[in-house]
Each structure stands twice: as C-alpha cells, then as structure tokens.
Tab-separated table of C-alpha atoms in Angstrom:
chain	number	residue	atom	x	y	z
V	589	MET	CA	89.292	92.588	83.236
V	590	PRO	CA	92.467	90.582	82.765
V	591	THR	CA	93.130	86.890	82.132
V	592	MET	CA	90.268	85.034	83.810
V	593	ASN	CA	86.653	85.101	82.752
V	594	GLU	CA	84.067	87.081	84.648
V	595	ASP	CA	82.701	84.014	86.453
V	596	SER	CA	86.083	83.408	88.096
V	597	HIS	CA	86.189	86.941	89.442
V	598	LEU	CA	82.678	86.568	90.861
V	599	HIS	CA	83.630	83.215	92.369
V	600	TYR	CA	86.599	84.684	94.261
V	601	MET	CA	84.674	87.783	95.306
V	602	GLN	CA	82.009	85.478	96.719
V	603	SER	CA	84.764	83.825	98.766
V	604	ALA	CA	85.812	87.269	100.007
V	605	LEU	CA	82.165	87.996	100.861
V	606	ARG	CA	82.018	84.784	102.899
V	607	GLU	CA	85.005	86.095	104.877
V	608	ALA	CA	83.144	89.385	105.369
V	609	HIS	CA	80.191	87.438	106.780
V	610	GLU	CA	82.579	85.809	109.275
V	611	ALA	CA	83.520	89.307	110.416
V	612	LEU	CA	79.829	90.212	110.703
V	613	GLU	CA	79.173	87.212	112.923
V	614	GLN	CA	81.895	88.490	115.242
V	615	ARG	CA	80.355	91.992	115.212
V	616	GLU	CA	83.289	93.397	113.275
V	617	VAL	CA	82.919	95.825	110.375
V	618	PRO	CA	82.232	93.255	107.631
V	619	VAL	CA	85.184	93.261	105.261
V	620	GLY	CA	86.668	90.079	103.813
V	621	CYS	CA	89.583	89.214	101.559
V	622	VAL	CA	91.102	86.287	99.682
V	623	ILE	CA	94.365	86.006	97.736
V	624	VAL	CA	94.605	83.742	94.703
V	625	HIS	CA	97.682	82.135	93.155
V	626	GLU	CA	97.421	79.915	90.085
V	627	GLY	CA	93.692	79.480	90.643
V	628	ARG	CA	94.028	78.488	94.296
V	629	ILE	CA	93.148	80.556	97.365
V	630	ILE	CA	96.391	80.830	99.368
V	631	GLY	CA	95.315	83.356	102.012
V	632	ARG	CA	92.069	84.468	103.616
V	633	GLY	CA	91.249	87.156	106.122
V	634	PHE	CA	88.455	89.160	107.660
V	635	ASN	CA	88.534	92.323	109.701
V	636	GLN	CA	89.335	91.526	113.340
V	637	ARG	CA	90.226	94.922	114.722
V	638	GLU	CA	87.890	94.760	117.710
V	639	HIS	CA	88.384	91.095	118.529
V	640	LEU	CA	92.183	91.357	118.473
V	641	GLN	CA	92.260	95.027	119.597
V	642	ASP	CA	94.874	95.473	116.878
V	643	PRO	CA	94.590	98.479	114.552
V	644	THR	CA	96.512	96.607	111.838
V	645	ALA	CA	94.121	93.621	111.792
V	646	HIS	CA	92.361	94.529	108.550
V	647	ALA	CA	91.169	91.731	106.263
V	648	GLU	CA	93.887	92.408	103.671
V	649	ILE	CA	96.802	92.420	106.146
V	650	ILE	CA	95.670	89.104	107.635
V	651	ALA	CA	95.216	87.595	104.157
V	652	ILE	CA	98.621	88.873	102.972
V	653	THR	CA	100.424	87.420	105.989
V	654	ALA	CA	98.581	84.120	105.472
V	655	ALA	CA	99.411	84.049	101.749
V	656	ALA	CA	103.096	84.756	102.433
V	657	ALA	CA	103.108	81.890	104.941
V	658	THR	CA	101.538	79.573	102.338
V	659	LEU	CA	104.110	80.464	99.679
V	660	GLY	CA	106.987	80.724	102.174
V	661	SER	CA	107.883	84.090	100.670
V	662	TRP	CA	107.004	87.736	101.194
V	663	ARG	CA	106.915	88.161	97.430
V	664	LEU	CA	103.311	87.616	96.313
V	665	GLU	CA	104.064	88.199	92.638
V	666	ASP	CA	101.532	86.713	90.225
V	667	THR	CA	98.755	86.759	92.799
V	668	GLN	CA	95.351	88.404	92.734
V	669	LEU	CA	93.750	89.948	95.811
V	670	TYR	CA	89.954	90.131	96.151
V	671	VAL	CA	88.528	92.333	98.893
V	672	THR	CA	84.983	93.471	99.552
V	673	LEU	CA	85.972	97.105	100.291
V	674	GLU	CA	88.426	99.438	98.586
V	675	PRO	CA	91.737	99.240	100.486
V	676	CYS	CA	92.797	102.012	102.883
V	677	PRO	CA	96.341	103.548	102.817
V	678	MET	CA	97.754	100.859	105.113
V	679	CYS	CA	96.390	98.005	103.037
V	680	ALA	CA	97.238	99.632	99.692
V	681	GLY	CA	100.787	100.052	101.005
V	682	ALA	CA	100.947	96.399	102.071
V	683	ILE	CA	99.697	95.365	98.613
V	684	LEU	CA	102.550	97.318	96.990
V	685	LEU	CA	105.149	95.916	99.398
V	686	SER	CA	104.021	92.355	98.699
V	687	ARG	CA	104.083	92.964	94.936
V	688	ILE	CA	100.578	91.627	94.352
V	689	LYS	CA	99.780	91.760	90.648
V	690	THR	CA	96.086	92.691	90.589
V	691	VAL	CA	93.511	93.908	93.103
V	692	PHE	CA	89.765	93.449	92.655
V	693	PHE	CA	87.586	95.251	95.172
V	694	GLY	CA	83.851	95.449	95.784
V	695	ALA	CA	82.527	98.620	97.396
V	696	TYR	CA	84.195	101.990	96.949
V	697	ASP	CA	85.202	103.710	100.198
V	698	PRO	CA	84.509	107.457	100.042
V	699	LYS	CA	86.192	108.043	103.432
V	700	ALA	CA	89.510	106.206	103.150
V	701	GLY	CA	89.711	104.439	99.788
V	702	CYS	CA	93.205	104.782	98.331
V	703	CYS	CA	92.840	102.677	95.200
V	704	GLY	CA	91.041	105.257	93.098
V	705	THR	CA	88.687	107.211	95.357
V	706	LEU	CA	90.777	109.626	97.484
V	707	MET	CA	93.968	108.747	95.636
V	708	ASN	CA	95.438	105.747	93.857
V	709	LEU	CA	98.521	104.538	95.705
V	710	LEU	CA	98.584	101.338	93.615
V	711	GLN	CA	99.329	103.276	90.436
V	712	ASP	CA	101.709	105.913	91.764
V	713	THR	CA	104.754	105.659	89.510
V	714	ARG	CA	107.091	106.917	92.252
V	715	PHE	CA	106.876	103.614	94.131
V	716	ASN	CA	108.901	100.620	92.979
V	717	HIS	CA	105.834	98.494	92.177
V	718	ARG	CA	102.502	99.032	90.480
V	719	THR	CA	99.403	96.900	91.018
V	720	ALA	CA	96.511	96.820	88.568
V	721	VAL	CA	93.163	97.556	90.209
V	722	PHE	CA	89.516	96.979	89.320
V	723	GLY	CA	86.728	98.309	91.540
V	724	GLY	CA	83.013	97.669	91.864
V	725	ILE	CA	83.112	93.844	91.525
V	726	MET	CA	79.842	92.758	93.180
V	727	GLY	CA	79.936	96.296	94.527
V	728	GLU	CA	76.287	96.407	95.508
V	729	GLU	CA	76.372	93.239	97.630
V	730	CYS	CA	79.594	94.364	99.327
V	731	ALA	CA	78.244	97.850	100.057
V	732	ASP	CA	74.865	96.522	101.247
V	733	LEU	CA	76.588	94.314	103.812
V	734	LEU	CA	78.468	97.327	105.210
V	735	SER	CA	75.410	99.606	105.151
V	736	SER	CA	73.219	97.123	106.998
V	737	PHE	CA	75.950	96.634	109.619
V	738	PHE	CA	76.148	100.358	110.341
V	739	LYS	CA	72.358	100.759	110.226
V	740	ASN	CA	72.116	98.005	112.815
V	741	ILE	CA	74.690	99.701	115.013
V	742	ARG	CA	72.859	103.017	114.809
V	743	ASN	CA	69.567	101.309	115.625
V	744	ASN	CA	71.188	99.756	118.680
V	745	ALA	CA	72.458	103.213	119.652
V	746	ALA	CA	75.969	101.795	119.814
V	747	GLY	CA	77.277	103.771	116.882
V	748	THR	CA	80.190	105.286	118.739
V	749	ARG	CA	82.198	102.058	118.760
V	750	ASN	CA	83.027	102.092	115.099
V	751	GLY	CA	82.272	105.735	114.432
V	752	ASN	CA	80.744	104.875	111.048
V	753	ASN	CA	84.136	104.427	109.429
V	754	PHE	CA	84.346	101.268	107.451
V	755	GLN	CA	87.367	99.756	109.128
A	1294	MET	CA	109.007	120.097	118.874
A	1295	PRO	CA	106.085	119.548	121.210
A	1296	THR	CA	105.810	118.887	124.936
A	1297	MET	CA	109.019	117.106	125.884
A	1298	ASN	CA	112.503	118.558	125.868
A	1299	GLU	CA	114.964	117.704	123.146
A	1300	ASP	CA	116.861	115.232	125.336
A	1301	SER	CA	113.753	113.077	125.672
A	1302	HIS	CA	113.329	112.908	121.922
A	1303	LEU	CA	116.979	111.889	121.495
A	1304	HIS	CA	116.580	109.298	124.248
A	1305	TYR	CA	113.650	107.620	122.520
A	1306	MET	CA	115.246	107.834	119.083
A	1307	GLN	CA	118.294	106.122	120.554
A	1308	SER	CA	115.981	103.331	121.703
A	1309	ALA	CA	114.621	103.113	118.156
A	1310	LEU	CA	118.212	102.978	116.869
A	1311	ARG	CA	118.942	100.079	119.218
A	1312	GLU	CA	116.007	98.257	117.621
A	1313	ALA	CA	117.480	99.050	114.197
A	1314	HIS	CA	120.771	97.484	115.305
A	1315	GLU	CA	118.833	94.331	116.251
A	1316	ALA	CA	117.572	94.209	112.670
A	1317	LEU	CA	121.114	94.686	111.390
A	1318	GLU	CA	122.357	91.750	113.434
A	1319	GLN	CA	119.727	89.622	111.733
A	1320	ARG	CA	120.811	90.936	108.319
A	1321	GLU	CA	117.556	92.822	107.882
A	1322	VAL	CA	117.337	96.348	106.486
A	1323	PRO	CA	118.092	98.223	109.741
A	1324	VAL	CA	114.950	100.092	110.760
A	1325	GLY	CA	113.758	100.278	114.364
A	1326	CYS	CA	110.776	101.769	116.170
A	1327	VAL	CA	109.484	102.427	119.664
A	1328	ILE	CA	106.127	103.753	120.846
A	1329	VAL	CA	105.900	105.875	123.994
A	1330	HIS	CA	102.913	106.449	126.288
A	1331	GLU	CA	103.172	108.682	129.338
A	1332	GLY	CA	106.960	108.502	129.226
A	1333	ARG	CA	107.098	104.697	129.002
A	1334	ILE	CA	107.993	102.557	125.987
A	1335	ILE	CA	104.925	100.355	125.385
A	1336	GLY	CA	105.909	98.786	122.062
A	1337	ARG	CA	109.134	98.029	120.198
A	1338	GLY	CA	109.815	96.608	116.777
A	1339	PHE	CA	112.465	96.152	114.141
A	1340	ASN	CA	112.172	95.191	110.514
A	1341	GLN	CA	111.809	91.415	110.163
A	1342	ARG	CA	110.625	91.047	106.591
A	1343	GLU	CA	113.231	88.484	105.570
A	1344	HIS	CA	113.271	86.500	108.805
A	1345	LEU	CA	109.481	86.172	108.922
A	1346	GLN	CA	109.050	86.249	105.123
A	1347	ASP	CA	106.167	88.602	105.815
A	1348	PRO	CA	105.848	91.762	103.691
A	1349	THR	CA	103.945	93.492	106.514
A	1350	ALA	CA	106.687	92.913	109.124
A	1351	HIS	CA	108.014	96.475	109.161
A	1352	ALA	CA	109.330	97.910	112.420
A	1353	GLU	CA	106.326	100.223	112.867
A	1354	ILE	CA	103.680	97.529	112.326
A	1355	ILE	CA	105.345	95.233	114.861
A	1356	ALA	CA	105.662	98.096	117.366
A	1357	ILE	CA	102.033	99.179	116.856
A	1358	THR	CA	100.710	95.653	117.412
A	1359	ALA	CA	102.901	95.354	120.523
A	1360	ALA	CA	101.758	98.730	121.873
A	1361	ALA	CA	98.090	97.840	121.316
A	1362	ALA	CA	98.663	94.586	123.200
A	1363	THR	CA	100.277	96.518	126.086
A	1364	LEU	CA	97.375	98.974	126.339
A	1365	GLY	CA	94.732	96.338	125.579
A	1366	SER	CA	93.281	98.692	122.971
A	1367	TRP	CA	93.724	99.434	119.272
A	1368	ARG	CA	93.437	103.138	120.079
A	1369	LEU	CA	96.949	104.464	120.616
A	1370	GLU	CA	95.795	108.010	121.328
A	1371	ASP	CA	98.268	110.140	123.272
A	1372	THR	CA	101.236	108.086	122.142
A	1373	GLN	CA	104.402	109.096	120.290
A	1374	LEU	CA	106.066	106.872	117.696
A	1375	TYR	CA	109.818	107.092	117.087
A	1376	VAL	CA	111.178	105.381	113.985
A	1377	THR	CA	114.609	105.559	112.373
A	1378	LEU	CA	113.247	105.862	108.810
A	1379	GLU	CA	110.365	107.887	107.385
A	1380	PRO	CA	107.298	105.615	107.262
A	1381	CYS	CA	106.111	104.076	103.971
A	1382	PRO	CA	102.421	104.179	102.869
A	1383	MET	CA	101.568	100.992	104.796
A	1384	CYS	CA	103.087	102.241	108.039
A	1385	ALA	CA	101.729	105.788	107.645
A	1386	GLY	CA	98.292	104.224	107.157
A	1387	ALA	CA	98.705	102.070	110.266
A	1388	ILE	CA	99.757	105.164	112.250
A	1389	LEU	CA	96.546	106.941	111.192
A	1390	LEU	CA	94.379	103.908	111.963
A	1391	SER	CA	95.868	103.598	115.443
A	1392	ARG	CA	95.384	107.330	116.091
A	1393	ILE	CA	98.967	107.901	117.215
A	1394	LYS	CA	99.391	111.543	118.216
A	1395	THR	CA	102.931	112.332	117.023
A	1396	VAL	CA	105.550	110.682	114.818
A	1397	PHE	CA	109.265	111.439	115.056
A	1398	PHE	CA	111.404	109.903	112.346
A	1399	GLY	CA	115.140	109.875	111.629
A	1400	ALA	CA	116.187	109.504	107.996
A	1401	TYR	CA	114.078	110.754	105.125
A	1402	ASP	CA	113.157	108.077	102.540
A	1403	PRO	CA	113.346	109.483	98.995
A	1404	LYS	CA	111.929	106.264	97.507
A	1405	ALA	CA	108.862	105.543	99.629
A	1406	GLY	CA	108.570	108.136	102.400
A	1407	CYS	CA	104.942	109.190	102.864
A	1408	CYS	CA	105.285	111.535	105.824
A	1409	GLY	CA	106.549	114.536	103.896
A	1410	THR	CA	108.819	113.299	101.125
A	1411	LEU	CA	106.651	111.783	98.351
A	1412	MET	CA	103.434	112.854	100.064
A	1413	ASN	CA	102.205	113.401	103.600
A	1414	LEU	CA	99.488	110.898	104.428
A	1415	LEU	CA	99.631	111.862	108.122
A	1416	GLN	CA	98.366	115.371	107.392
A	1417	ASP	CA	95.802	114.640	104.684
A	1418	THR	CA	92.616	116.298	105.933
A	1419	ARG	CA	90.406	113.821	104.081
A	1420	PHE	CA	91.196	111.040	106.564
A	1421	ASN	CA	89.474	110.948	109.955
A	1422	HIS	CA	92.698	111.417	111.921
A	1423	ARG	CA	95.780	113.604	111.666
A	1424	THR	CA	99.153	112.830	113.218
A	1425	ALA	CA	101.806	115.480	113.817
A	1426	VAL	CA	105.162	114.592	112.290
A	1427	PHE	CA	108.765	115.706	112.791
A	1428	GLY	CA	111.541	114.388	110.543
A	1429	GLY	CA	115.326	114.366	110.725
A	1430	ILE	CA	115.674	113.473	114.446
A	1431	MET	CA	119.204	111.992	114.639
A	1432	GLY	CA	118.789	111.811	110.887
A	1433	GLU	CA	122.462	111.363	110.134
A	1434	GLU	CA	122.965	108.367	112.439
A	1435	CYS	CA	119.789	106.727	111.124
A	1436	ALA	CA	120.759	107.298	107.478
A	1437	ASP	CA	124.375	106.174	108.039
A	1438	LEU	CA	123.186	102.855	109.446
A	1439	LEU	CA	121.073	102.251	106.333
A	1440	SER	CA	123.797	103.401	103.938
A	1441	SER	CA	126.443	101.149	105.472
A	1442	PHE	CA	124.052	98.183	105.338
A	1443	PHE	CA	123.441	98.638	101.608
A	1444	LYS	CA	127.116	99.348	100.941
A	1445	ASN	CA	127.963	96.088	102.678
A	1446	ILE	CA	125.403	94.212	100.612
A	1447	ARG	CA	126.771	95.674	97.388
A	1448	ASN	CA	130.319	94.797	98.434
A	1449	ASN	CA	129.203	91.231	99.060
A	1450	ALA	CA	127.577	91.205	95.630
A	1451	ALA	CA	124.341	90.144	97.258
A	1452	GLY	CA	122.531	93.347	96.442
A	1453	THR	CA	119.622	91.683	94.717
A	1454	ARG	CA	118.073	90.427	97.944
A	1455	ASN	CA	116.891	93.780	99.138
A	1456	GLY	CA	117.100	95.604	95.844
A	1457	ASN	CA	118.385	98.755	97.561
A	1458	ASN	CA	114.962	99.721	98.818
A	1459	PHE	CA	114.962	100.602	102.455
A	1460	GLN	CA	112.313	98.172	103.615
C-alpha cells in the first residue's frame, strides 16, 4: 500500500467503521466513509438513504460533498477515501469526478461492487481520471457488521425493506 | 419509444433544455434534467458543480434528490428521467439506485457516457435493477448548446476551468 504505514490505514478505516456504526444506530445499512487530506479527516459520511429518503445518500457521496465544502473546491486531488464497503457505480463515478487519489475499502460487494468485483470503474483508462484502489482493509470487521445487520433484519422478518442489498 | 407519444418526449426534453440554459446563465457546463411521474415534473436540476464547488452536483443528482423529496420516497419507480446529455457513471449509478423506469437523453457523451457509449450500466444484468434508455432525443439542440459553451470558453482563453469535459 502506498505512502503511509499500515497503522495509518487501519486508523482511518476504524474512523470509517465508527461512521458505519452511526448508520447502524439509525437502522441504516451500516456503511461509513472518511476522506483524508494531508493526514486530516476533511469529510465524513454514513449511509442515510432511509432517514433522508434520498437514493443518493450513500456514505461516500455525503463524505465527498463534506470534503469539498471543507476544501472549498470540488477537486479532491491528493486525498484518500476510506469506506467500509466497496463502492457502487454511483460512488465510484463520484470518486472519479472528484479526482480522489486513492480509495481503500473494507468488504467486497459481490452484488454491486464496481472497484474490482463486477468491474473496476476506477481504473478504466477511457475516463479522464484514474484512482488507485485497495480492497479488503479490515475486510472481516466491515463484512461482519453488514452480515449481522441483515441477519437481524431477517430475524425480525422485516427483510423486505432493504432487500438484502448492501446499500 | 414507450407509452407516450413523441410530442410528450419532446415537451419534457424541452423542459430539460430550459434547465440546461439555467446552467449556461450561471457559466456552468449546460446540462439540464427533469424527472416525470404520471405526466407531472416532480424534480428538476441543472449542473451546478462550479457554483456549489461540489463534484456530485450534476443535473441528474440534483433532480433525483428533488424528485425523491417530492414523492417522499427514495424509490422513483414508474418515473421517466429526461437529461440533455448522456449520464456519466455516477449519474447512471444513481438512476439504478433510485429505480427510475426509463431514461431519455439528448446528446451522446463520447468521453464519459455510460448509457450506451463507453458502456451501458443501465442494462447490466448483474445489478438488481434495469432502466430502459433512449438516446439522441433532440440530440442536435442538446449537443449544440454544449459545443457553443466550450467554443466560447476556448475563445475567452479560459478553457482550463472545465477542461473540455462535459460535466
């Protein structure tokens, strides 16, 4: 992994996991995200789709908008994004548009992951930006949080709300 | 094209074009979008990336959030989205997440279009939703608006701001 030592990556992924726990407390699919610039967290977000009734309210989109507000610029060059779940097409697209340098994600998403699983939008040379990507950082913890959320939903026979898709 | 007659499609694309003109007046890359439900426009948006300094502030994302607020639900089933430019990966992803039924777009985007040009995310059977898509609706008007915007920028020697990418 680039630049920072492994402890730093775990530190920021733990911050993303704390965001995911915020989502869990609000009965949202638990996904969390932080964006780092020069060693400082400049944007945070957790999935709020149900609470806001907004299909675009994924953790990454909220964190990207927050980070852009912090920097006063839509260009998030030289930033790193940490997210507990592999980004979907929407979020991978937003990562490219904001020119984020590197993405670190936790759990792989077999249903919608577009940073290596179903496809890798971040490395498609036809777009005008490429983002480096590393998956499986604290992957087990991130996946366990999601699995226990869905298990809980199934046990409560309320599984239709989220239809077992991660976000 | 499905359901409605051709006049209806032109009517809604003209509404999307009016949104694009709003963007133009604010010196944004001119892309506009409307979302229709049961014959009524329930969400509008135009590109505001520069004004908001938000990389996610594409016309479609703004219109989707507005439409979800109108319906009080993130599920935009049985809606049609009209946009003057072929959606990028972020917006195509948001369209899938919001379960929009049909997309009609104007100009094709050779650099980032993901609804038929570089790829077709809306019809990828691996995702849990598919959206029908029709391109080239008033395509010439939509493309001309974009071309004249970039020509203007080049003439003013300020071309670096938007780097000639559509959004």
